[in-house]
Coordinates of C-alpha atoms in Angstrom, one line a residue:
X1 CA 5.1 27.1 -1.9
X2 CA 5.7 24.2 -4.2
X3 CA 3.9 24.3 -7.6
X4 CA 1.5 21.4 -7.9
X5 CA 1.9 19.3 -11.0
X6 CA -1.6 17.9 -11.6
X7 CA -1.9 14.3 -12.8
X8 CA -4.6 11.8 -13.7
X9 CA -3.5 9.3 -11.0
X10 CA -3.9 10.2 -7.3
X11 CA -2.7 8.1 -4.4
X12 CA -3.5 8.4 -0.7
X13 CA -1.5 7.3 2.3
X14 CA -3.2 7.5 5.7
X15 CA 0.1 8.2 7.4
X16 CA -0.6 9.5 10.9
X17 CA -4.4 9.6 11.2
X18 CA -6.1 7.4 13.8
X19 CA -7.0 3.9 12.5
X20 CA -8.9 1.0 13.9
X21 CA -5.9 -1.1 15.2
X22 CA -5.5 0.5 18.6
X23 CA -2.1 2.0 17.7
X24 CA -1.0 5.4 19.0
X25 CA 0.3 6.8 15.7
X26 CA 1.7 9.8 17.5
X27 CA 3.8 7.8 20.0
X28 CA 7.5 9.0 19.5
X29 CA 9.0 5.5 19.0
X30 CA 6.3 4.6 16.5
X31 CA 6.8 7.8 14.6
X32 CA 10.5 7.4 14.4
X33 CA 10.3 3.8 13.3
X34 CA 7.5 4.3 10.7
X35 CA 9.2 7.4 9.2
X36 CA 12.3 5.3 8.6
X37 CA 10.4 2.6 6.8
X38 CA 8.3 5.1 4.8
X39 CA 11.5 6.9 3.6
X40 CA 13.4 3.8 2.7
X41 CA 10.7 1.6 1.3
X42 CA 7.4 3.2 0.4
X43 CA 8.7 6.5 -0.8
X44 CA 11.6 4.9 -2.6
X45 CA 9.2 2.7 -4.6
X46 CA 7.4 5.8 -5.9
X47 CA 10.7 7.7 -6.6
X48 CA 11.7 4.8 -8.8
X49 CA 8.5 4.8 -10.9
X50 CA 9.1 4.6 -14.7
X51 CA 6.1 6.9 -15.2
X52 CA 6.1 9.9 -12.9
X53 CA 2.7 11.3 -13.9
X54 CA 0.9 10.9 -10.5
X55 CA 0.4 12.6 -7.2
X56 CA 0.3 11.2 -3.6
X57 CA -1.4 12.9 -0.7
X58 CA -0.1 12.0 2.8
X59 CA -2.9 12.2 5.3
X60 CA -1.6 13.4 8.7
X61 CA -3.1 14.2 12.0
X62 CA -3.2 17.9 12.7
X63 CA -1.6 16.9 16.1
X64 CA 1.5 15.6 14.4
X65 CA 4.6 16.9 16.3
X66 CA 6.3 19.9 14.6
X67 CA 9.5 17.9 14.3
X68 CA 7.8 15.5 11.9
X69 CA 5.8 18.3 10.1
X70 CA 9.2 19.7 9.3
X71 CA 10.5 16.4 8.1
X72 CA 7.6 15.8 5.8
X73 CA 7.7 19.4 4.5
X74 CA 11.3 18.6 3.4
X75 CA 10.2 15.4 1.7
X76 CA 7.4 17.3 0.0
X77 CA 9.9 19.8 -1.4
X78 CA 12.2 17.1 -2.6
X79 CA 9.5 15.0 -4.3
X80 CA 7.3 16.8 -6.8
X81 CA 4.5 14.1 -6.5
X82 CA 4.3 14.2 -2.7
X83 CA 1.9 16.4 -0.8
X84 CA 1.0 16.7 2.9
X85 CA -2.5 17.2 4.1
X86 CA -3.3 17.7 7.8
X87 CA -6.7 16.8 9.2
X88 CA -8.4 16.6 12.5
X89 CA -8.6 13.1 13.9
X90 CA -12.3 13.3 13.9
X91 CA -12.4 14.0 10.1
X92 CA -12.3 11.6 7.2
X93 CA -9.7 12.3 4.6
X94 CA -9.9 15.6 2.7
X95 CA -8.8 14.6 -0.8
X96 CA -8.8 18.1 -2.2
X97 CA -9.1 16.4 -5.6
X98 CA -9.3 19.6 -7.6
X99 CA -5.8 20.7 -6.5
X100 CA -4.1 17.5 -7.7
X101 CA -6.0 15.8 -10.5
X102 CA -5.7 16.5 -14.2
X103 CA -8.3 14.3 -15.9
X104 CA -7.6 12.2 -19.0
X105 CA -10.8 12.5 -21.0
X106 CA -12.7 13.2 -17.7
X107 CA -11.3 10.0 -16.2
X108 CA -8.9 9.6 -13.2
X109 CA -7.6 6.8 -11.0
X110 CA -7.5 6.9 -7.2
X111 CA -5.4 4.5 -5.3
X112 CA -4.2 3.8 -1.7
X113 CA -1.2 2.2 0.0
X114 CA 0.0 1.8 3.6
X115 CA 3.0 3.7 4.8
X116 CA 5.1 0.6 5.2
X117 CA 4.4 -1.1 1.9
X118 CA 5.9 -0.7 -1.6
X119 CA 4.9 -1.1 -5.3
X120 CA 7.0 -2.2 -8.3
X121 CA 8.6 0.4 -10.5
X122 CA 6.0 -0.1 -13.3
X123 CA 3.0 0.3 -10.9
X124 CA 1.8 3.7 -12.3
X125 CA 2.5 2.5 -15.9
X126 CA 0.3 -0.6 -15.2
X127 CA -2.6 1.7 -14.1
X128 CA -2.4 4.1 -16.9
X129 CA -4.1 2.0 -19.7
X130 CA -7.3 2.0 -17.6
X131 CA -7.8 5.7 -17.8
X132 CA -10.7 5.2 -20.1
X133 CA -14.5 5.3 -19.8
X134 CA -14.8 1.5 -20.4
X135 CA -13.3 0.9 -16.9
X136 CA -15.2 3.6 -15.1
X137 CA -16.2 2.4 -11.5
X138 CA -13.9 -0.6 -11.8
X139 CA -11.4 -1.5 -9.0
X140 CA -7.9 -2.4 -10.2
X141 CA -6.0 -5.0 -8.1
X142 CA -2.7 -6.7 -8.7
X143 CA -2.9 -10.0 -6.7
X144 CA 0.7 -11.1 -6.6
X145 CA 2.1 -9.8 -3.3
X146 CA 5.4 -10.4 -1.6
X147 CA 5.6 -10.3 2.2
X148 CA 8.9 -9.5 3.9
X149 CA 9.9 -10.4 7.5
X150 CA 13.2 -9.7 9.1
X151 CA 13.9 -12.5 11.5
X152 CA 17.6 -11.9 12.4
X153 CA 20.1 -9.1 11.9
X154 CA 20.7 -10.0 8.2
X155 CA 18.2 -12.8 7.7
X156 CA 14.9 -12.2 5.9
X157 CA 11.9 -14.3 4.9
X158 CA 10.1 -13.6 1.6
X159 CA 6.8 -15.2 0.8
X160 CA 4.8 -14.7 -2.4
X161 CA 1.1 -14.9 -2.2
X162 CA -1.8 -14.4 -4.6
X163 CA -4.4 -12.2 -2.9
X164 CA -7.3 -11.3 -5.2
X165 CA -7.9 -8.0 -3.5
X166 CA -5.3 -6.5 -1.3
X167 CA -4.6 -3.0 0.0
X168 CA -1.3 -2.5 -1.7
X169 CA -2.0 0.0 -4.5
X170 CA -5.7 -0.9 -4.7
X171 CA -7.2 1.6 -7.2
X172 CA -10.6 2.8 -8.4
X173 CA -11.3 4.3 -11.9
X174 CA -13.4 7.4 -11.4
X175 CA -14.6 10.5 -13.2
X176 CA -14.7 14.3 -13.1
X177 CA -18.5 14.3 -12.9
X178 CA -18.6 12.0 -9.8
X179 CA -15.2 11.7 -8.3
X180 CA -14.9 8.8 -5.8
X181 CA -11.9 7.9 -3.7
X182 CA -10.9 4.3 -3.3
X183 CA -11.8 4.8 0.4
X184 CA -15.5 4.8 -0.6
X185 CA -15.1 1.1 -1.5
X186 CA -14.7 0.3 2.2
X187 CA -12.4 -2.5 3.6
X188 CA -10.2 -3.9 0.8
X189 CA -11.4 -7.5 1.2
X190 CA -15.0 -6.3 0.5
X191 CA -14.5 -4.0 -2.5
X192 CA -16.0 -6.6 -4.9
X193 CA -19.4 -6.0 -3.1
X194 CA -19.5 -2.5 -4.5
X195 CA -17.5 -2.6 -7.7
X196 CA -16.4 -5.1 -10.4
X197 CA -12.7 -5.9 -10.1
X198 CA -10.0 -6.0 -12.8
X199 CA -7.0 -8.2 -12.0
X200 CA -3.7 -7.1 -13.4
X201 CA -0.7 -9.4 -13.9
X202 CA 2.8 -9.1 -12.7
X203 CA 4.3 -8.0 -9.4
X204 CA 1.8 -6.1 -7.3
X205 CA 3.4 -5.0 -4.1
X206 CA 5.5 -5.6 -1.0
X207 CA 4.1 -5.9 2.4
X208 CA 6.5 -5.6 5.4
X209 CA 5.9 -7.2 8.7
X210 CA 6.2 -4.9 11.6
X211 CA 3.9 -6.3 14.2
X212 CA 2.1 -9.4 15.5
X213 CA -1.5 -10.1 14.5
X214 CA -3.4 -12.6 12.3
X215 CA -3.3 -10.2 9.4
X216 CA 0.4 -9.5 9.7
X217 CA 2.0 -12.9 9.6
X218 CA 3.4 -15.2 6.9
X219 CA 1.1 -17.9 5.6
X220 CA 1.4 -21.7 5.2
X221 CA 3.1 -21.3 1.8
X222 CA 6.9 -21.8 1.4
X223 CA 9.3 -18.9 2.1
X224 CA 12.6 -17.8 0.7
X225 CA 15.1 -17.4 3.5
X226 CA 18.0 -15.1 2.5
X227 CA 20.4 -12.3 3.4
X228 CA 19.6 -8.7 2.8
X229 CA 21.8 -8.6 -0.4
X230 CA 20.1 -11.7 -1.8
X231 CA 16.7 -10.2 -1.0
X232 CA 17.5 -7.0 -2.9
X233 CA 18.6 -9.0 -5.9
X234 CA 15.5 -11.2 -5.8
X235 CA 13.2 -8.2 -5.6
X236 CA 15.1 -6.2 -8.3
X237 CA 14.7 -9.2 -10.7
X238 CA 10.9 -9.0 -9.9
X239 CA 10.7 -5.4 -10.9
X240 CA 11.2 -3.5 -7.7
X241 CA 13.6 -0.7 -6.7
X242 CA 16.5 -1.5 -4.5
X243 CA 15.4 -1.3 -0.8
X244 CA 17.4 -1.3 2.4
X245 CA 15.3 -3.5 4.7
X246 CA 17.6 -3.0 7.6
X247 CA 15.0 -0.4 8.6
X248 CA 12.7 -3.2 9.6
X249 CA 12.5 -4.4 13.2
X250 CA 13.6 -7.9 13.9
X251 CA 10.6 -10.2 14.4
X252 CA 12.0 -13.7 15.2
X253 CA 10.3 -16.8 14.0
X254 CA 7.9 -18.3 16.6
X255 CA 7.1 -21.7 15.3
X256 CA 4.1 -22.9 17.5
X257 CA 2.5 -19.4 17.7
X258 CA 3.0 -18.8 14.0
X259 CA 1.3 -22.1 13.2
X260 CA -1.7 -21.1 15.3
X261 CA -1.9 -17.6 13.6
X262 CA -1.5 -19.2 10.2
X263 CA -4.4 -21.5 11.0
X264 CA -6.6 -18.6 11.9
X265 CA -5.8 -16.9 8.7
X266 CA -6.4 -20.1 6.7
X267 CA -9.8 -20.7 8.2
X268 CA -10.8 -17.0 7.7
X269 CA -9.8 -17.1 4.1
X270 CA -11.7 -20.3 3.5
X271 CA -14.9 -18.8 5.0
X272 CA -14.3 -15.6 2.9
X273 CA -13.9 -17.5 -0.3
X274 CA -16.9 -19.7 0.3
X275 CA -19.1 -16.7 0.9
X276 CA -17.8 -14.8 -2.2
X277 CA -17.8 -17.2 -5.1
X278 CA -20.0 -15.0 -7.3
X279 CA -17.5 -12.2 -7.6
X280 CA -17.1 -10.6 -11.0
X281 CA -13.4 -10.4 -12.1
X282 CA -11.7 -9.5 -15.3
X283 CA -8.1 -10.6 -15.6
X284 CA -5.9 -8.6 -18.0
X285 CA -2.3 -8.3 -18.9

Protein backbone atom coordinates (compact mmCIF):
# COMPACT_ATOMS: atom_id res chain seq x y z
CA UNK A 1 0.00 0.00 0.00
CA UNK A 2 1.24 3.47 -0.87
CA UNK A 3 2.54 5.52 2.03
CA UNK A 4 0.42 8.64 2.50
CA UNK A 5 2.25 11.96 2.52
CA UNK A 6 0.15 14.23 4.71
CA UNK A 7 -0.21 17.86 3.63
CA UNK A 8 -2.05 21.00 4.83
CA UNK A 9 -4.02 21.37 1.57
CA UNK A 10 -6.62 18.75 0.62
CA UNK A 11 -8.64 18.63 -2.59
CA UNK A 12 -11.73 16.62 -3.48
CA UNK A 13 -12.93 15.48 -6.88
CA UNK A 14 -16.38 13.87 -7.00
CA UNK A 15 -15.38 11.60 -9.85
CA UNK A 16 -18.00 8.88 -10.22
CA UNK A 17 -20.55 9.54 -7.49
CA UNK A 18 -24.11 10.33 -8.50
CA UNK A 19 -24.79 14.03 -8.96
CA UNK A 20 -27.80 16.19 -9.68
CA UNK A 21 -27.43 16.46 -13.47
CA UNK A 22 -29.21 13.26 -14.49
CA UNK A 23 -26.00 11.74 -15.91
CA UNK A 24 -25.30 8.04 -15.59
CA UNK A 25 -21.70 8.33 -14.39
CA UNK A 26 -21.18 4.57 -14.73
CA UNK A 27 -22.23 4.38 -18.39
CA UNK A 28 -19.28 2.84 -20.34
CA UNK A 29 -18.95 5.61 -22.96
CA UNK A 30 -19.12 8.30 -20.29
CA UNK A 31 -16.48 6.56 -18.16
CA UNK A 32 -14.10 6.17 -21.10
CA UNK A 33 -14.52 9.76 -22.27
CA UNK A 34 -14.24 11.31 -18.82
CA UNK A 35 -11.22 9.23 -17.84
CA UNK A 36 -9.37 10.48 -20.91
CA UNK A 37 -10.11 14.11 -20.02
CA UNK A 38 -9.20 13.62 -16.37
CA UNK A 39 -5.86 12.04 -17.23
CA UNK A 40 -4.92 14.59 -19.91
CA UNK A 41 -6.28 17.78 -18.37
CA UNK A 42 -7.23 17.71 -14.67
CA UNK A 43 -4.55 15.33 -13.43
CA UNK A 44 -1.87 16.92 -15.59
CA UNK A 45 -2.60 20.32 -14.06
CA UNK A 46 -1.82 18.94 -10.59
CA UNK A 47 1.20 16.96 -11.74
CA UNK A 48 2.64 20.29 -12.93
CA UNK A 49 2.13 22.18 -9.64
CA UNK A 50 5.17 24.16 -8.55
CA UNK A 51 4.30 23.31 -4.93
CA UNK A 52 3.53 19.61 -4.45
CA UNK A 53 2.54 19.86 -0.78
CA UNK A 54 -1.09 18.77 -1.18
CA UNK A 55 -3.34 15.72 -1.45
CA UNK A 56 -6.35 14.98 -3.63
CA UNK A 57 -9.08 12.46 -2.84
CA UNK A 58 -11.06 11.05 -5.77
CA UNK A 59 -14.57 10.13 -4.67
CA UNK A 60 -15.85 7.09 -6.56
CA UNK A 61 -19.01 5.06 -6.53
CA UNK A 62 -18.48 1.67 -4.92
CA UNK A 63 -20.17 0.34 -8.08
CA UNK A 64 -17.37 1.58 -10.35
CA UNK A 65 -16.42 -1.26 -12.75
CA UNK A 66 -13.29 -3.17 -11.79
CA UNK A 67 -11.60 -2.11 -15.04
CA UNK A 68 -11.66 1.50 -13.85
CA UNK A 69 -10.79 0.64 -10.27
CA UNK A 70 -7.62 -0.91 -11.69
CA UNK A 71 -6.92 2.18 -13.82
CA UNK A 72 -7.34 4.53 -10.89
CA UNK A 73 -5.27 2.28 -8.67
CA UNK A 74 -2.44 2.62 -11.20
CA UNK A 75 -2.82 6.41 -11.24
CA UNK A 76 -2.76 6.43 -7.45
CA UNK A 77 0.52 4.53 -7.39
CA UNK A 78 2.04 6.87 -9.98
CA UNK A 79 1.01 10.11 -8.22
CA UNK A 80 1.91 10.51 -4.56
CA UNK A 81 -0.79 13.16 -4.00
CA UNK A 82 -3.65 11.11 -5.49
CA UNK A 83 -5.92 8.86 -3.39
CA UNK A 84 -9.05 6.87 -4.29
CA UNK A 85 -12.03 6.66 -1.95
CA UNK A 86 -15.00 4.41 -2.76
CA UNK A 87 -18.39 5.25 -1.23
CA UNK A 88 -21.96 4.02 -1.59
CA UNK A 89 -24.05 6.25 -3.85
CA UNK A 90 -26.37 6.98 -0.93
CA UNK A 91 -23.51 8.39 1.13
CA UNK A 92 -22.01 11.81 1.13
CA UNK A 93 -18.26 12.08 0.72
CA UNK A 94 -16.09 10.45 3.37
CA UNK A 95 -13.22 12.88 3.60
CA UNK A 96 -11.11 10.76 5.97
CA UNK A 97 -9.32 13.98 6.83
CA UNK A 98 -7.08 12.49 9.50
CA UNK A 99 -5.37 10.24 6.97
CA UNK A 100 -4.37 13.03 4.58
CA UNK A 101 -4.06 16.33 6.43
CA UNK A 102 -0.99 17.66 8.20
CA UNK A 103 -2.00 20.97 9.75
CA UNK A 104 0.01 24.18 9.55
CA UNK A 105 -0.41 25.71 13.01
CA UNK A 106 -3.75 23.87 13.28
CA UNK A 107 -4.96 25.37 9.97
CA UNK A 108 -5.73 23.56 6.70
CA UNK A 109 -7.28 24.38 3.32
CA UNK A 110 -9.95 22.21 1.69
CA UNK A 111 -10.77 22.67 -2.03
CA UNK A 112 -12.76 21.06 -4.82
CA UNK A 113 -12.58 20.81 -8.61
CA UNK A 114 -14.54 18.93 -11.28
CA UNK A 115 -12.98 15.97 -13.09
CA UNK A 116 -12.83 17.81 -16.43
CA UNK A 117 -11.39 21.15 -15.28
CA UNK A 118 -7.83 22.31 -14.59
CA UNK A 119 -5.87 24.81 -12.49
CA UNK A 120 -2.71 26.85 -13.26
CA UNK A 121 0.67 25.51 -12.17
CA UNK A 122 0.85 27.95 -9.24
CA UNK A 123 -2.58 27.09 -7.83
CA UNK A 124 -1.34 25.39 -4.64
CA UNK A 125 1.28 28.11 -4.19
CA UNK A 126 -1.50 30.72 -4.34
CA UNK A 127 -3.47 28.98 -1.60
CA UNK A 128 -0.54 28.41 0.74
CA UNK A 129 -0.24 31.99 2.15
CA UNK A 130 -3.76 31.65 3.59
CA UNK A 131 -2.80 28.84 5.94
CA UNK A 132 -3.17 31.18 8.87
CA UNK A 133 -5.74 31.84 11.56
CA UNK A 134 -6.57 35.29 10.20
CA UNK A 135 -8.31 33.62 7.23
CA UNK A 136 -10.10 30.89 9.18
CA UNK A 137 -13.60 30.22 7.76
CA UNK A 138 -12.89 32.27 4.64
CA UNK A 139 -13.56 30.95 1.14
CA UNK A 140 -10.77 31.43 -1.41
CA UNK A 141 -11.81 32.04 -5.01
CA UNK A 142 -9.81 32.93 -8.14
CA UNK A 143 -12.33 34.64 -10.44
CA UNK A 144 -10.43 34.62 -13.75
CA UNK A 145 -11.65 31.53 -15.62
CA UNK A 146 -10.96 30.34 -19.17
CA UNK A 147 -13.58 28.20 -20.93
CA UNK A 148 -12.45 25.87 -23.73
CA UNK A 149 -14.72 24.46 -26.44
CA UNK A 150 -13.59 22.23 -29.28
CA UNK A 151 -15.70 23.16 -32.31
CA UNK A 152 -13.86 21.29 -35.09
CA UNK A 153 -11.11 18.69 -35.32
CA UNK A 154 -8.34 21.24 -34.70
CA UNK A 155 -10.33 24.40 -33.99
CA UNK A 156 -10.95 25.61 -30.45
CA UNK A 157 -12.70 28.53 -28.80
CA UNK A 158 -11.25 30.08 -25.65
CA UNK A 159 -13.20 32.61 -23.64
CA UNK A 160 -11.99 34.41 -20.52
CA UNK A 161 -14.55 35.29 -17.87
CA UNK A 162 -14.43 36.89 -14.44
CA UNK A 163 -16.66 34.81 -12.16
CA UNK A 164 -16.58 35.95 -8.55
CA UNK A 165 -17.22 32.48 -7.14
CA UNK A 166 -16.74 29.48 -9.40
CA UNK A 167 -16.27 25.79 -8.69
CA UNK A 168 -12.74 25.51 -10.12
CA UNK A 169 -10.47 25.13 -7.11
CA UNK A 170 -12.91 26.81 -4.74
CA UNK A 171 -11.35 26.49 -1.27
CA UNK A 172 -12.21 26.89 2.40
CA UNK A 173 -9.74 27.72 5.18
CA UNK A 174 -10.54 25.41 8.09
CA UNK A 175 -9.03 24.11 11.34
CA UNK A 176 -8.05 20.99 13.23
CA UNK A 177 -10.57 21.77 15.99
CA UNK A 178 -13.54 22.03 13.64
CA UNK A 179 -12.58 20.71 10.21
CA UNK A 180 -15.06 21.61 7.49
CA UNK A 181 -14.97 20.54 3.86
CA UNK A 182 -15.68 23.07 1.11
CA UNK A 183 -18.72 20.89 0.40
CA UNK A 184 -20.33 22.26 3.57
CA UNK A 185 -20.56 25.65 1.84
CA UNK A 186 -23.19 24.30 -0.54
CA UNK A 187 -23.56 25.25 -4.21
CA UNK A 188 -20.60 27.36 -5.29
CA UNK A 189 -22.65 30.39 -6.36
CA UNK A 190 -24.05 30.63 -2.82
CA UNK A 191 -20.90 30.24 -0.70
CA UNK A 192 -20.94 33.94 0.18
CA UNK A 193 -24.13 33.37 2.19
CA UNK A 194 -22.16 31.25 4.66
CA UNK A 195 -18.59 32.56 4.51
CA UNK A 196 -16.69 35.75 3.63
CA UNK A 197 -14.86 35.37 0.32
CA UNK A 198 -11.25 36.26 -0.49
CA UNK A 199 -10.62 36.93 -4.19
CA UNK A 200 -7.19 36.00 -5.52
CA UNK A 201 -5.61 37.53 -8.61
CA UNK A 202 -4.16 35.77 -11.65
CA UNK A 203 -5.34 32.80 -13.67
CA UNK A 204 -7.88 30.74 -11.77
CA UNK A 205 -8.78 27.73 -13.84
CA UNK A 206 -9.88 26.09 -17.07
CA UNK A 207 -13.41 24.86 -17.67
CA UNK A 208 -13.90 22.45 -20.57
CA UNK A 209 -17.19 22.18 -22.46
CA UNK A 210 -18.42 18.61 -22.77
CA UNK A 211 -22.19 18.96 -22.95
CA UNK A 212 -25.08 21.25 -23.71
CA UNK A 213 -26.87 23.19 -20.99
CA UNK A 214 -27.17 26.78 -19.83
CA UNK A 215 -24.25 26.38 -17.44
CA UNK A 216 -21.99 24.74 -20.01
CA UNK A 217 -21.89 27.26 -22.84
CA UNK A 218 -19.77 30.23 -23.83
CA UNK A 219 -21.06 33.67 -22.85
CA UNK A 220 -21.67 36.86 -24.85
CA UNK A 221 -18.03 37.89 -24.39
CA UNK A 222 -15.52 37.71 -27.28
CA UNK A 223 -13.70 34.42 -27.94
CA UNK A 224 -10.27 33.50 -29.20
CA UNK A 225 -10.58 31.07 -32.12
CA UNK A 226 -7.42 29.07 -32.64
CA UNK A 227 -5.73 25.77 -33.42
CA UNK A 228 -4.67 23.29 -30.76
CA UNK A 229 -1.05 24.43 -30.98
CA UNK A 230 -2.03 28.09 -30.64
CA UNK A 231 -4.25 27.27 -27.68
CA UNK A 232 -1.46 25.41 -25.88
CA UNK A 233 0.88 28.38 -26.32
CA UNK A 234 -1.76 30.85 -25.16
CA UNK A 235 -2.49 28.84 -22.02
CA UNK A 236 1.18 28.24 -21.28
CA UNK A 237 1.73 32.01 -21.39
CA UNK A 238 -1.10 32.31 -18.83
CA UNK A 239 0.56 29.94 -16.38
CA UNK A 240 -0.92 26.55 -17.30
CA UNK A 241 0.65 23.21 -18.07
CA UNK A 242 0.68 22.00 -21.68
CA UNK A 243 -2.56 20.15 -22.35
CA UNK A 244 -3.68 18.01 -25.27
CA UNK A 245 -7.29 19.07 -25.79
CA UNK A 246 -7.83 16.54 -28.57
CA UNK A 247 -9.39 14.47 -25.78
CA UNK A 248 -12.42 16.81 -25.87
CA UNK A 249 -15.46 15.91 -27.92
CA UNK A 250 -16.27 18.20 -30.84
CA UNK A 251 -19.18 20.50 -29.94
CA UNK A 252 -19.95 22.52 -33.10
CA UNK A 253 -21.04 26.11 -32.84
CA UNK A 254 -24.84 26.49 -33.00
CA UNK A 255 -25.45 30.17 -33.54
CA UNK A 256 -29.16 30.65 -32.87
CA UNK A 257 -29.34 28.14 -30.02
CA UNK A 258 -26.15 29.49 -28.47
CA UNK A 259 -27.67 32.97 -28.54
CA UNK A 260 -30.73 31.70 -26.66
CA UNK A 261 -28.64 29.84 -24.09
CA UNK A 262 -26.37 32.84 -23.57
CA UNK A 263 -29.45 34.98 -23.04
CA UNK A 264 -30.66 32.63 -20.31
CA UNK A 265 -27.28 32.79 -18.60
CA UNK A 266 -27.15 36.59 -18.90
CA UNK A 267 -30.58 37.04 -17.31
CA UNK A 268 -29.80 34.54 -14.54
CA UNK A 269 -26.56 36.33 -13.68
CA UNK A 270 -28.26 39.73 -13.62
CA UNK A 271 -30.85 38.39 -11.18
CA UNK A 272 -28.13 36.76 -9.10
CA UNK A 273 -26.02 39.94 -8.90
CA UNK A 274 -29.04 42.10 -8.03
CA UNK A 275 -29.94 39.82 -5.14
CA UNK A 276 -26.41 39.64 -3.79
CA UNK A 277 -24.98 43.15 -3.72
CA UNK A 278 -24.09 43.05 -0.04
CA UNK A 279 -21.48 40.29 -0.36
CA UNK A 280 -18.30 40.71 1.69
CA UNK A 281 -15.21 40.24 -0.48
CA UNK A 282 -11.53 40.83 0.09
CA UNK A 283 -9.35 41.07 -3.01
CA UNK A 284 -5.68 40.23 -2.53
CA UNK A 285 -2.64 39.57 -4.66
